[in-house]
C-alpha cells in the first residue's frame, strides 16, 4: 500500500513508512497570518508530517492557527534550523517568507489557499501526494533571484516580485530620471515605475503592460506606470544591472514612495536616490515533478488551447 492510501486510511495497516530523503528530517511550517480558513489544511499537513516521523517546527502564524504555544520567533530562525519550509497560504505569504529567509538557503514549498497561486502551486487536494514525492527526493528545484532596494546606507529592503517607485498621496504625476549601470536612460513623467524580476513579471508588471519573462531568465524588466509619453515603453535589461532612479523637476519627495512586493515601504528624502540590483542569494523553490510554467500560465491567465 502506498503512503497516500496508508495515510488516508488513518494508518489502519502495518505498512512501512516511506523512504524519505535523509536531507529532509526537520520541516518548518509557515501560514498566512490571521486566516482561520486555512486551519483544517494546516492541521492535516501537521498531522501528516508528524505521523511520518518528521520533526516539525512552527512559525508564529502556524502556531496560532494550530492553537499551539511553541513557535520560533522569526521565519529566519525557523529556516536556519529546518531542512525544508512549507508555506500555507497565497503568493503573498510566500513572498513574505522568501524575503525573511533569503540568507538561509532553505528551500520553500507552497500550498495554495490563495487566489492565483503562481508561486504556491500545490493544491490542498494534492498536498499529501505532492509532499510525499518531494520528501522522497522527487521534485524540481527552481531558483529565483531577489532584488535589493537601497536608499543610502540606512534603508534596505528585498523583493522577490518587484520594487516599485510610485506617487504617494497625490493625484499628480511624478518626474524622475533613470540610469542603468551609471548610464543615463531617460527622464519621464508618470505615476511611477515597476522594476521586476522574472518572478514578478506575472504580478504588477503584467498589469502595467510588461512582458512575461521565463522564470530562469537572468533579466530585469522596467515597466513605466501610466507614462505621460506613449513612447515610454517597458524595457528588459541584464540581471546584473544596477538601476538608479532619482526624482527630478518639481517633484516633492514627500509624494514618492518605494514599495517592495507590495508589502514593505521606503521613503525618499531630498537628494537621495533609489538603487536596485540583484541580491546575491537566490531563493530555492521546490515543485512537483509534473510542474510546468506554461501549464501554469494557461491555467492562471485563461489562455485557450486547441479546440
CSV table of C-alpha atoms in Angstrom, one decimal, residues 294-303:
chain,number,residue,atom,x,y,z
A,294,UNK,CA,3.5,27.3,-19.3
A,295,UNK,CA,0.7,25.0,-18.0
A,296,UNK,CA,0.6,27.4,-15.1
A,297,UNK,CA,0.3,30.4,-17.3
A,298,UNK,CA,-2.5,28.8,-19.3
A,299,UNK,CA,-4.4,27.9,-16.2
A,300,UNK,CA,-4.0,31.2,-14.3
A,301,UNK,CA,-4.3,33.6,-17.2
A,302,UNK,CA,-7.1,31.8,-19.0
A,303,UNK,CA,-5.2,31.2,-22.2
